[in-house]
Amino acid sequence: MLAGIPIHTAMKLTIDQDKCIHCHLCEKACFLTRFCGFDSLEGAAEQYCIGCGHCVAVCPRQAITHSGVKSTEPIGPVPGEAEVLNLLMKTRSVRHFKPDPVSRETWNVLRRAAEYSQSGLNAQSIRLTAVEDPDTLSGIRKALLRMYDKLERLAAFPVTRLAARLSLSPQDYHAVISETATQPLRRQAAERGEDPVLYGAPALLLLTGPASQTAREDATVLSQNIMLALTALGLGSCYMGGLVLGCRVFKYKPLLRALDLPKGHAVHQALVLGTPTVQLKRMPERKRRKIRFR
Ligand SMILES: Cc1cc2nc3c(=O)[nH]c(=O)nc-3n(C[C@H](O)[C@H](O)[C@H](O)COP(=O)(O)O)c2cc1C
Ligand code: SF4
Ligand code: SF4
């Protein structure tokens, strides 16, 4: 337990004293030393370790054996500042996709991008579900459109609108009302045979996990890893905020049924992804941010 929070099952860490050169790098890399203060990494690990593996990864002599960290892999050179900023500029929301399916190689890279993501207390609890089956995507699309129709009707009546205002947080209420405002346009687009909700993407990625605030944050962090990896692969994606909102706030049963989430899981993030039909060559202007130094 750490500050009353149950973390991981007890971990066993041993240091091979024949190999150890007492450089203390493992202690400097470990988050526990920041607030616990301990003499022995081995003792602290048994009680508080979150299994991040930094101690194993940093040891120059491979002297540490850790029950929760079976292996490490080498990290190659990282891109320079200009390449990183280009990647970030290029990672924009995509709303028009080619029908090309997402290859298994791409899914494999995305899986790794997810595995390298950070998570609160290293919980690593977010699961990935890739929806590619056209019939399943069609079912989700229809459920979303019906959900927006229903929300639009609820928003149109003063009594139900007031009930929503009273029962939802101001942010959720605002988000729900904003989503309903564009529903007439969505409906018309759907009638023309277009896909105004999943944007004709060949795949939908659901990030699910326990229904906790931390898991929600973990999923958001993880989804950004996925988006950046997609950009690096020449692909693109778009957040499905309406879908997540519909599940979390509205708990719309037909949508939840169509999504068929893992048992006990909530959907914390969802992305449509695929090959963009257009490529942005320039970055639109953004609000200038000032860093407040104190
Ligand atoms: C949503 C979120 C919240 C986090 N909060 C903290 C925090 O309050 N303090 C901290 O030391 N690390 C925090 N972390 C970092 C995690 O502990 C870290 O990602 C995890 O231990 C795995 O380590 P690594 O990603 O650096 O390998 C947080 C990570 C995430 C994604
Ligand atoms: S795995 Fe992480 S938390 Fe556990 S002992 Fe090593 S560095 Fe510390
Ligand atoms: S990093 Fe490795 S060699 Fe250095 S003190 Fe820790 S166990 Fe010993």
XYZ file of N, CA, C and O in Angstrom, residues 97-285:
756
model
N -11.387 9.300 -44.899
C -10.443 8.176 -44.991
C -10.621 7.418 -46.295
O -11.732 7.316 -46.828
N -9.513 6.841 -46.770
C -9.600 5.880 -47.874
C -10.126 4.567 -47.295
O -9.936 4.299 -46.106
N -10.732 3.736 -48.137
C -11.296 2.487 -47.585
C -10.238 1.430 -47.250
O -10.572 0.402 -46.661
N -8.964 1.676 -47.599
C -7.910 0.664 -47.374
C -7.920 0.165 -45.932
O -7.903 0.977 -44.993
N -7.885 -1.160 -45.752
C -7.869 -1.679 -44.378
C -6.548 -1.365 -43.677
O -5.535 -1.099 -44.328
N -6.587 -1.400 -42.354
C -5.371 -1.186 -41.551
C -4.631 -2.530 -41.499
O -5.226 -3.550 -41.136
N -3.357 -2.515 -41.884
C -2.630 -3.791 -41.989
C -2.293 -4.344 -40.602
O -2.245 -3.609 -39.613
N -2.027 -5.638 -40.568
C -1.637 -6.283 -39.302
C -0.322 -5.691 -38.788
O -0.108 -5.580 -37.585
N 0.580 -5.305 -39.716
C 1.859 -4.696 -39.300
C 1.578 -3.386 -38.558
O 2.201 -3.085 -37.539
N 0.623 -2.615 -39.098
C 0.278 -1.350 -38.434
C -0.289 -1.618 -37.048
O 0.102 -0.978 -36.068
N -1.206 -2.589 -36.951
C -1.781 -2.891 -35.627
C -0.686 -3.290 -34.652
O -0.734 -2.973 -33.464
N 0.316 -3.985 -35.173
C 1.409 -4.419 -34.309
C 2.188 -3.218 -33.766
O 2.551 -3.179 -32.584
N 2.423 -2.217 -34.634
C 3.117 -0.999 -34.175
C 2.243 -0.270 -33.148
O 2.734 0.211 -32.117
N 0.927 -0.224 -33.409
C 0.027 0.479 -32.485
C -0.013 -0.225 -31.129
O -0.071 0.417 -30.077
N 0.023 -1.553 -31.175
C 0.046 -2.309 -29.914
C 1.289 -1.928 -29.109
O 1.223 -1.682 -27.908
N 2.424 -1.826 -29.818
C 3.657 -1.467 -29.104
C 3.579 -0.029 -28.589
O 3.995 0.258 -27.461
N 3.024 0.870 -29.409
C 2.874 2.270 -28.967
C 2.027 2.322 -27.698
O 2.290 3.111 -26.788
N 1.022 1.449 -27.623
C 0.161 1.399 -26.431
C 0.947 0.857 -25.237
O 0.842 1.368 -24.121
N 1.744 -0.159 -25.498
C 2.501 -0.764 -24.393
C 3.524 0.210 -23.817
O 3.842 0.151 -22.634
N 4.051 1.105 -24.659
C 5.057 2.058 -24.174
C 4.413 3.265 -23.498
O 5.121 4.162 -23.037
N 3.096 3.309 -23.460
C 2.417 4.467 -22.877
C 2.584 4.495 -21.356
O 2.782 3.468 -20.718
N 2.503 5.685 -20.805
C 2.571 5.813 -19.351
C 1.192 5.544 -18.747
O 0.177 5.687 -19.425
N 1.183 5.175 -17.470
C -0.106 4.980 -16.795
C 0.062 5.274 -15.318
O 1.117 4.991 -14.749
N -0.964 5.869 -14.721
C -0.911 6.215 -13.301
C -0.577 4.986 -12.468
O -1.210 3.937 -12.630
N 0.435 5.090 -11.629
C 0.917 3.986 -10.798
C 1.252 2.745 -11.634
O 1.194 1.625 -11.152
N 1.558 2.999 -12.895
C 1.956 1.922 -13.818
C 0.905 0.813 -13.902
O 1.233 -0.362 -14.058
N -0.374 1.203 -13.818
C -1.445 0.195 -13.766
C -1.557 -0.607 -15.063
O -1.924 -1.784 -15.040
N -1.273 0.025 -16.204
C -1.333 -0.643 -17.523
C -2.663 -1.385 -17.709
O -2.690 -2.530 -18.157
N -3.748 -0.716 -17.326
C -5.039 -1.410 -17.305
C -5.860 -1.207 -18.577
O -6.931 -1.790 -18.714
N -5.375 -0.372 -19.496
C -6.197 -0.060 -20.676
C -6.086 -1.168 -21.717
O -4.989 -1.574 -22.094
N -7.255 -1.644 -22.159
C -7.280 -2.689 -23.187
C -7.671 -2.093 -24.532
O -8.423 -1.117 -24.593
N -7.185 -2.711 -25.588
C -7.461 -2.212 -26.941
C -8.398 -3.173 -27.667
O -8.161 -4.385 -27.664
N -9.444 -2.620 -28.273
C -10.319 -3.424 -29.126
C -10.373 -2.754 -30.493
O -10.725 -1.574 -30.596
N -9.989 -3.497 -31.521
C -10.016 -2.961 -32.890
C -11.263 -3.479 -33.590
O -11.448 -4.687 -33.716
N -12.122 -2.562 -34.006
C -13.335 -2.958 -34.727
C -13.098 -2.701 -36.214
O -12.893 -1.558 -36.623
N -13.090 -3.774 -37.004
C -12.845 -3.650 -38.445
C -13.982 -4.248 -39.268
O -14.132 -3.928 -40.444
N -14.734 -5.149 -38.637
C -15.800 -5.838 -39.366
C -16.839 -4.817 -39.855
O -17.403 -4.073 -39.039
N -17.080 -4.749 -41.184
C -17.984 -3.720 -41.723
C -19.378 -3.759 -41.098
O -19.979 -2.709 -40.854
N -19.899 -4.966 -40.812
C -21.245 -5.046 -40.228
C -21.252 -4.481 -38.805
O -22.197 -3.804 -38.395
N -20.182 -4.773 -38.055
C -20.111 -4.254 -36.677
C -19.971 -2.730 -36.709
O -20.625 -2.015 -35.942
N -19.124 -2.238 -37.626
C -18.970 -0.777 -37.749
C -20.301 -0.141 -38.124
O -20.676 0.912 -37.588
N -21.031 -0.816 -39.011
C -22.321 -0.284 -39.444
C -23.301 -0.242 -38.263
O -24.048 0.731 -38.090
N -23.282 -1.290 -37.422
C -24.155 -1.328 -36.241
C -23.828 -0.193 -35.280
O -24.725 0.453 -34.726
N -22.540 0.076 -35.094
C -22.118 1.159 -34.182
C -22.538 2.510 -34.764
O -23.039 3.386 -34.056
N -22.342 2.642 -36.081
C -22.722 3.895 -36.765
C -24.217 4.163 -36.577
O -24.627 5.265 -36.205
N -25.032 3.119 -36.795
C -26.491 3.285 -36.670
C -26.868 3.631 -35.230
O -27.713 4.495 -34.987
N -26.238 2.940 -34.276
C -26.554 3.194 -32.861
C -26.191 4.635 -32.495
O -26.934 5.316 -31.775
N -25.056 5.111 -33.018
C -24.644 6.494 -32.724
C -25.650 7.490 -33.294
O -26.037 8.453 -32.623
N -26.082 7.235 -34.529
C -27.041 8.159 -35.148
C -28.358 8.173 -34.376
O -28.954 9.233 -34.161
N -28.786 6.981 -33.918
C -30.032 6.921 -33.128
C -29.850 7.648 -31.798
O -30.742 8.330 -31.310
N -28.655 7.495 -31.223
C -28.385 8.167 -29.944
C -28.457 9.694 -30.115
O -29.061 10.395 -29.303
N -27.845 10.187 -31.202
C -27.885 11.636 -31.440
C -29.321 12.106 -31.667
O -29.708 13.184 -31.213
N -30.126 11.280 -32.373
C -31.544 11.622 -32.580
C -32.245 11.770 -31.232
O -32.998 12.708 -30.997
N -31.975 10.790 -30.366
C -32.647 10.776 -29.065
C -32.208 11.985 -28.226
O -33.036 12.653 -27.596
N -30.906 12.252 -28.245
C -30.402 13.406 -27.485
C -31.002 14.707 -28.017
O -31.334 15.612 -27.251
N -31.145 14.759 -29.338
C -31.722 15.961 -29.954
C -33.155 16.169 -29.452
O -33.553 17.289 -29.113
N -33.913 15.055 -29.368
C -35.305 15.166 -28.889
C -35.327 15.596 -27.424
O -36.112 16.445 -27.029
N -34.417 14.989 -26.627
C -34.371 15.350 -25.201
C -34.027 16.831 -25.034
O -34.593 17.529 -24.197
N -33.087 17.307 -25.861
C -32.649 18.706 -25.746
C -33.733 19.676 -26.197
O -33.742 20.843 -25.798
N -34.669 19.173 -27.038
C -35.702 20.061 -27.588
C -36.787 20.388 -26.558
O -37.480 21.396 -26.675
N -36.949 19.516 -25.545
C -38.004 19.746 -24.548
C -37.437 20.443 -23.317
O -36.463 19.955 -22.727
N -38.054 21.569 -22.913
C -37.512 22.326 -21.780
C -37.366 21.481 -20.514
O -36.379 21.617 -19.795
N -38.328 20.568 -20.268
C -38.281 19.803 -19.013
C -37.086 18.846 -19.008
O -36.307 18.795 -18.051
N -36.927 18.090 -20.110
C -35.816 17.132 -20.160
C -34.474 17.873 -20.250
O -33.463 17.422 -19.721
N -34.490 19.022 -20.892
C -33.267 19.823 -20.981
C -32.850 20.310 -19.591
O -31.677 20.245 -19.219
N -33.868 20.734 -18.831
C -33.584 21.195 -17.459
C -33.077 20.027 -16.610
O -32.124 20.172 -15.833
N -33.713 18.852 -16.796
C -33.287 17.670 -16.030
C -31.826 17.352 -16.344
O -31.040 17.030 -15.440
N -31.449 17.472 -17.625
C -30.058 17.201 -18.017
C -29.129 18.231 -17.386
O -28.064 17.904 -16.874
N -29.576 19.489 -17.373
C -28.735 20.552 -16.806
C -28.487 20.303 -15.316
O -27.392 20.534 -14.806
N -29.544 19.807 -14.643
C -29.422 19.593 -13.200
C -28.619 18.337 -12.868
O -27.938 18.275 -11.854
N -28.710 17.331 -13.751
C -28.073 16.057 -13.392
C -26.636 15.941 -13.908
O -25.861 15.141 -13.394
N -26.277 16.735 -14.927
C -24.930 16.599 -15.492
C -24.017 17.711 -14.991
O -24.486 18.773 -14.575
N -22.721 17.455 -15.070
C -21.767 18.522 -14.757
C -21.902 19.577 -15.859
O -22.324 19.250 -16.980
N -21.548 20.847 -15.585
C -21.674 21.880 -16.620
C -20.929 21.497 -17.898
O -21.420 21.730 -19.005
N -19.753 20.855 -17.751
C -18.962 20.472 -18.934
C -19.695 19.409 -19.752
O -19.783 19.501 -20.979
N -20.237 18.384 -19.050
C -20.941 17.313 -19.765
C -22.217 17.853 -20.409
O -22.552 17.491 -21.542
N -22.928 18.724 -19.684
C -24.161 19.298 -20.232
C -23.838 20.073 -21.510
O -24.486 19.892 -22.543
N -22.804 20.891 -21.448
C -22.415 21.696 -22.603
C -22.034 20.779 -23.771
O -22.428 21.011 -24.913
N -21.277 19.706 -23.456
C -20.834 18.780 -24.511
C -22.034 18.100 -25.168
O -22.102 17.986 -26.400
N -23.004 17.663 -24.342
C -24.182 16.969 -24.887
C -24.979 17.921 -25.783
O -25.359 17.573 -26.910
N -25.208 19.143 -25.306
C -26.004 20.107 -26.089
C -25.278 20.450 -27.397
O -25.890 20.538 -28.463
N -23.944 20.608 -27.325
C -23.191 20.922 -28.556
C -23.323 19.790 -29.563
O -23.457 20.025 -30.764
N -23.262 18.538 -29.066
C -23.361 17.389 -29.977
C -24.725 17.356 -30.665
O -24.838 16.964 -31.818
N -25.786 17.755 -29.930
C -27.132 17.666 -30.517
C -27.355 18.767 -31.558
O -28.149 18.594 -32.475
N -26.641 19.890 -31.418
C -26.879 21.034 -32.307
C -26.635 20.672 -33.770
O -27.310 21.185 -34.664
N -25.677 19.775 -34.025
C -25.330 19.446 -35.411
C -26.071 18.204 -35.924
O -25.831 17.760 -37.048
N -26.985 17.657 -35.118
C -27.638 16.409 -35.517
C -28.464 16.534 -36.807
O -28.439 15.612 -37.626
N -29.180 17.652 -37.063
C -29.903 17.734 -38.342
C -28.957 17.560 -39.540
O -29.296 16.884 -40.508
N -27.748 18.127 -39.439
C -26.782 17.998 -40.543
C -26.311 16.552 -40.673
O -26.177 16.013 -41.773
N -26.053 15.929 -39.507
C -25.627 14.518 -39.508
C -26.687 13.644 -40.174
O -26.381 12.781 -40.985
N -27.961 13.900 -39.789
C -29.056 13.079 -40.317
C -29.138 13.210 -41.842
O -29.262 12.227 -42.555
N -29.020 14.460 -42.319
C -29.089 14.682 -43.775
C -27.936 13.963 -44.477
O -28.125 13.338 -45.522
N -26.744 14.044 -43.886
C -25.575 13.386 -44.496
C -25.790 11.877 -44.543
O -25.492 11.226 -45.552
N -26.339 11.321 -43.453
C -26.591 9.869 -43.415
C -27.609 9.490 -44.480
O -27.484 8.446 -45.131
N -28.619 10.359 -44.683
C -29.643 10.081 -45.708
C -29.033 10.094 -47.111
O -29.500 9.402 -48.005
N -27.970 10.882 -47.279
C -27.279 10.916 -48.589
C -26.326 9.727 -48.740
O -25.608 9.621 -49.717
N -26.263 8.864 -47.719
C -25.396 7.682 -47.789
C -23.986 7.950 -47.296
O -23.082 7.136 -47.492
N -23.777 9.125 -46.668
C -22.444 9.420 -46.137
C -22.332 8.910 -44.701
O -23.323 8.481 -44.116
N -21.130 8.981 -44.173
C -20.903 8.505 -42.801
C -20.465 9.684 -41.933
O -19.272 9.968 -41.825
N -21.432 10.377 -41.322
C -21.075 11.583 -40.564
C -20.611 11.297 -39.139
O -20.321 12.229 -38.393
N -20.530 10.031 -38.742
C -20.100 9.746 -37.363
C -18.747 9.032 -37.292
O -17.883 9.415 -36.506
N -18.561 8.009 -38.132
C -17.266 7.301 -38.110
C -16.412 7.696 -39.316
O -15.343 7.137 -39.546
N -16.887 8.648 -40.091
C -16.134 9.263 -41.193
C -15.629 8.260 -42.232
O -14.577 8.471 -42.840
N -16.336 7.148 -42.376
C -15.939 6.172 -43.395
C -14.615 5.495 -43.101
O -13.998 4.902 -43.991
N -14.171 5.552 -41.864
C -12.876 4.945 -41.509
C -12.985 3.421 -41.553
O -14.023 2.863 -41.210
N -11.903 2.751 -41.949
C -11.955 1.288 -41.996
C -11.828 0.638 -40.621
O -12.016 -0.566 -40.501
N -11.495 1.428 -39.600
C -11.323 0.819 -38.270
C -11.663 1.804 -37.159
O -11.481 3.016 -37.298
N -12.159 1.222 -36.084
C -12.453 1.991 -34.865
C -11.685 1.312 -33.735
O -11.776 0.090 -33.557
N -10.911 2.103 -33.013
C -10.147 1.546 -31.888
C -10.785 2.010 -30.583
O -10.943 3.215 -30.355
N -11.153 1.035 -29.748
C -11.753 1.354 -28.447
C -10.712 1.135 -27.363
O -10.059 0.088 -27.327
N -10.554 2.120 -26.503
C -9.647 1.980 -25.361
C -10.519 1.871 -24.122
O -11.226 2.815 -23.761
N -10.501 0.710 -23.508
C -11.405 0.453 -22.390
C -10.607 0.113 -21.137
O -9.447 -0.282 -21.211
N -11.271 0.268 -20.000
C -10.601 -0.045 -18.735
C -11.575 0.089 -17.589
O -12.764 0.350 -17.802
N -11.083 -0.072 -16.360
C -11.950 0.085 -15.200
C -12.586 1.477 -15.204
O -11.997 2.421 -15.734
N -13.787 1.582 -14.617
C -14.497 2.870 -14.644
C -13.928 3.810 -13.588
O -14.566 4.088 -12.577
N -12.705 4.272 -13.795
C -12.088 5.190 -12.829
C -11.511 6.388 -13.570
O -11.220 6.316 -14.767
N -11.349 7.473 -12.819
C -10.785 8.698 -13.397
C -9.360 8.439 -13.889
O -8.958 8.903 -14.951
N -8.588 7.656 -13.119
C -7.199 7.380 -13.518
C -7.167 6.616 -14.831
O -6.352 6.908 -15.709
N -8.062 5.636 -14.959
C -8.087 4.862 -16.206
C -8.449 5.768 -17.382
O -7.907 5.624 -18.483
N -9.353 6.713 -17.135
C -9.709 7.665 -18.204
C -8.491 8.461 -18.638
O -8.241 8.667 -19.820
N -7.726 8.915 -17.649
C -6.529 9.704 -17.972
C -5.499 8.831 -18.684
O -4.879 9.251 -19.666
N -5.343 7.604 -18.197
C -4.389 6.684 -18.833
C -4.759 6.461 -20.298
O -3.891 6.417 -21.174
N -6.063 6.298 -20.543
C -6.517 6.043 -21.918
C -6.232 7.248 -22.811
O -5.880 7.099 -23.989
N -6.369 8.441 -22.246
C -6.118 9.651 -23.037
C -4.633 9.757 -23.383
O -4.268 10.067 -24.523
N -3.795 9.460 -22.394
C -2.346 9.480 -22.648
C -2.002 8.425 -23.706
O -1.276 8.691 -24.669
N -2.561 7.238 -23.534
C -2.276 6.136 -24.465
C -2.740 6.478 -25.885
O -2.046 6.199 -26.869
N -3.906 7.116 -25.969
C -4.444 7.413 -27.298
C -3.528 8.379 -28.045
O -3.411 8.321 -29.268
N -2.862 9.265 -27.309
C -1.949 10.199 -27.974
C -0.733 9.449 -28.531
O -0.253 9.767 -29.615
N -0.264 8.439 -27.813
C 0.817 7.591 -28.354
C 0.387 6.966 -29.676
O 1.139 6.915 -30.642
N -0.858 6.470 -29.690
C -1.386 5.809 -30.897
C -1.444 6.809 -32.047
O -1.042 6.519 -33.173
N -1.942 8.016 -31.751
C -2.082 9.027 -32.807
C -0.727 9.403 -33.398
O -0.585 9.548 -34.611
N 0.262 9.556 -32.525
C 1.594 9.932 -33.010
C 2.192 8.800 -33.840
O 2.796 9.037 -34.893
N 1.995 7.568 -33.386
C 2.517 6.421 -34.142
C 1.843 6.351 -35.510
O 2.492 6.072 -36.523
N 0.538 6.616 -35.547
C -0.182 6.586 -36.827
C 0.392 7.621 -37.787
O 0.595 7.348 -38.972
N 0.659 8.819 -37.280
C 1.228 9.867 -38.138
C 2.567 9.401 -38.705
O 2.841 9.567 -39.893
N 3.385 8.810 -37.842
C 4.702 8.335 -38.292
C 4.557 7.282 -39.392
O 5.434 7.143 -40.244
N 3.438 6.555 -39.390
C 3.209 5.508 -40.394
C 2.492 6.043 -41.638
O 2.123 5.280 -42.522
N 2.233 7.354 -41.669
C 1.535 7.943 -42.814
C 0.030 7.770 -42.730
O -0.684 7.987 -43.700
N -0.464 7.369 -41.560
C -1.906 7.190 -41.370
C -2.436 8.319 -40.483
O -1.687 9.215 -40.091
N -3.724 8.254 -40.167
C -4.294 9.311 -39.342
C -5.498 8.818 -38.574
O -5.967 7.685 -38.761
N -6.010 9.688 -37.699
C -7.095 9.268 -36.809
C -7.887 10.474 -36.328
O -7.481 11.615 -36.535
N -8.994 10.174 -35.682
C -9.789 11.240 -35.073
C -10.427 10.713 -33.790
O -10.897 9.565 -33.745
N -10.401 11.525 -32.764
C -11.058 11.153 -31.503
C -12.561 11.072 -31.707
O -13.151 11.919 -32.375
N -13.190 10.088 -31.106
C -14.639 9.935 -31.144
C -15.217 10.355 -29.792
O -15.678 9.525 -28.998
N -15.141 11.660 -29.526
C -15.591 12.172 -28.231
C -17.071 11.923 -27.994
O -17.488 11.624 -26.876
N -17.880 12.035 -29.066
C -19.326 11.839 -28.932
C -19.653 10.421 -28.505
O -20.546 10.190 -27.685
N -18.903 9.472 -29.051
C -19.130 8.062 -28.699
C -18.823 7.836 -27.210
O -19.599 7.209 -26.485
N -17.687 8.389 -26.777
C -17.280 8.200 -25.375
C -18.291 8.871 -24.441
O -18.709 8.304 -23.429
N -18.704 10.078 -24.834
C -19.686 10.820 -24.034
C -21.005 10.044 -23.954
O -21.622 9.929 -22.888
N -21.423 9.502 -25.103
C -22.683 8.749 -25.159
C -22.663 7.545 -24.237
O -23.676 7.198 -23.628
N -21.498 6.909 -24.134
C -21.388 5.733 -23.255
C -21.320 6.162 -21.798
O -21.980 5.593 -20.935
N -20.495 7.180 -21.529
C -20.226 7.546 -20.133
C -21.393 8.314 -19.502
O -21.820 7.993 -18.395
N -21.907 9.306 -20.230
C -22.925 10.187 -19.642
C -24.331 9.659 -19.915
O -25.164 9.566 -19.030
N -24.572 9.281 -21.163
C -25.921 8.917 -21.586
C -26.181 7.423 -21.373
O -27.318 6.987 -21.275
N -25.087 6.648 -21.319
C -25.180 5.185 -21.139
C -26.213 4.588 -22.101
O -27.099 3.817 -21.696
N -26.098 4.987 -23.351
C -27.086 4.596 -24.360
C -26.940 3.103 -24.672
O -25.934 2.667 -25.242
N -27.952 2.339 -24.269
C -27.853 0.869 -24.300
C -27.585 0.305 -25.701
O -26.714 -0.559 -25.860
N -28.320 0.759 -26.757
C -28.039 0.184 -28.086
C -26.578 0.389 -28.510
O -25.981 -0.476 -29.144
N -25.999 1.533 -28.117
C -24.597 1.785 -28.461
C -23.685 0.849 -27.665
O -22.765 0.230 -28.219
N -23.957 0.726 -26.363
C -23.130 -0.151 -25.522
C -23.212 -1.596 -26.023
O -22.213 -2.312 -26.049
N -24.427 -1.990 -26.458
C -24.579 -3.354 -26.998
C -23.753 -3.513 -28.270
O -23.044 -4.499 -28.458
N -23.828 -2.505 -29.140
C -23.097 -2.592 -30.418
C -21.585 -2.615 -30.182
O -20.839 -3.252 -30.920
N -21.129 -1.922 -29.127
C -19.684 -1.867 -28.851
C -19.187 -3.165 -28.221
O -18.020 -3.522 -28.372
N -20.073 -3.846 -27.476
C -19.732 -5.135 -26.868
C -18.398 -5.042 -26.111
O -17.420 -5.725 -26.438
N -18.373 -4.180 -25.100
C -17.136 -3.913 -24.356
C -16.737 -5.110 -23.499
O -17.600 -5.901 -23.099
N -15.437 -5.236 -23.189
C -15.039 -6.296 -22.254
C -15.782 -6.128 -20.925
O -16.072 -5.005 -20.514
N -16.082 -7.244 -20.283
C -16.871 -7.235 -19.043
C -16.234 -6.320 -17.982
O -15.021 -6.383 -17.761
N -17.046 -5.480 -17.371
C -16.564 -4.599 -16.301
C -15.782 -3.399 -16.807
O -15.253 -2.627 -16.018
N -15.700 -3.238 -18.127
C -14.923 -2.131 -18.685
C -15.817 -0.985 -19.148
O -16.934 -1.210 -19.603
N -15.270 0.225 -19.025
C -15.911 1.404 -19.611
C -15.057 1.830 -20.801
O -13.846 1.579 -20.815
N -15.695 2.471 -21.784
C -14.896 2.968 -22.913
C -14.409 4.371 -22.546
O -15.195 5.262 -22.257
N -13.081 4.527 -22.503
C -12.491 5.796 -22.055
C -12.028 6.664 -23.215
O -11.946 7.870 -23.101
N -11.658 6.031 -24.299
C -11.298 6.773 -25.506
C -11.649 5.913 -26.703
O -11.658 4.679 -26.604
N -11.922 6.571 -27.809
C -12.195 5.839 -29.044
C -11.646 6.669 -30.197
O -11.759 7.897 -30.187
N -11.027 5.987 -31.145
C -10.451 6.672 -32.309
C -10.878 5.951 -33.574
O -10.865 4.719 -33.600
N -11.251 6.706 -34.609
C -11.349 6.084 -35.926
C -9.998 6.286 -36.592
O -9.322 7.292 -36.346
N -9.588 5.333 -37.403
C -8.263 5.460 -38.005
C -8.190 4.800 -39.368
O -9.010 3.936 -39.695
N -7.202 5.250 -40.119
C -7.005 4.710 -41.461
C -6.101 5.633 -42.264
O -5.383 6.475 -41.701
N -6.174 5.487 -43.595
C -5.342 6.319 -44.476
C -6.104 7.587 -44.835
O -7.207 7.510 -45.384
N -5.536 8.755 -44.541
C -6.247 10.000 -44.866
C -6.354 10.194 -46.377
O -5.449 9.792 -47.112
N -7.451 10.807 -46.817
C -7.567 11.087 -48.258
C -6.773 12.341 -48.627
O -6.380 12.498 -49.773
N -6.568 13.223 -47.673
C -5.741 14.415 -47.950
C -4.639 14.516 -46.897
O -4.791 14.029 -45.777
N -3.544 15.134 -47.296
C -2.412 15.319 -46.379
C -2.227 16.812 -46.144
O -2.143 17.577 -47.104
N -2.177 17.231 -44.893
C -1.910 18.643 -44.605
C -0.409 18.892 -44.733
O 0.389 18.176 -44.137
N -0.077 19.908 -45.513
C 1.347 20.240 -45.694
C 1.739 21.435 -44.821
O 2.905 21.777 -44.708
N 0.718 22.109 -44.277
C 1.010 23.284 -43.461
C 0.215 23.200 -42.162
O -0.863 22.615 -42.124
N 0.757 23.821 -41.134
C 0.097 23.813 -39.824
C -0.701 25.101 -39.655
O -0.139 26.191 -39.762
N -2.017 24.985 -39.438
C -2.789 26.215 -39.207
C -2.347 26.909 -37.917
O -1.920 26.241 -36.970
N -2.515 28.200 -37.908
C -2.098 28.986 -36.737
C -2.833 28.525 -35.483
O -4.010 28.163 -35.538
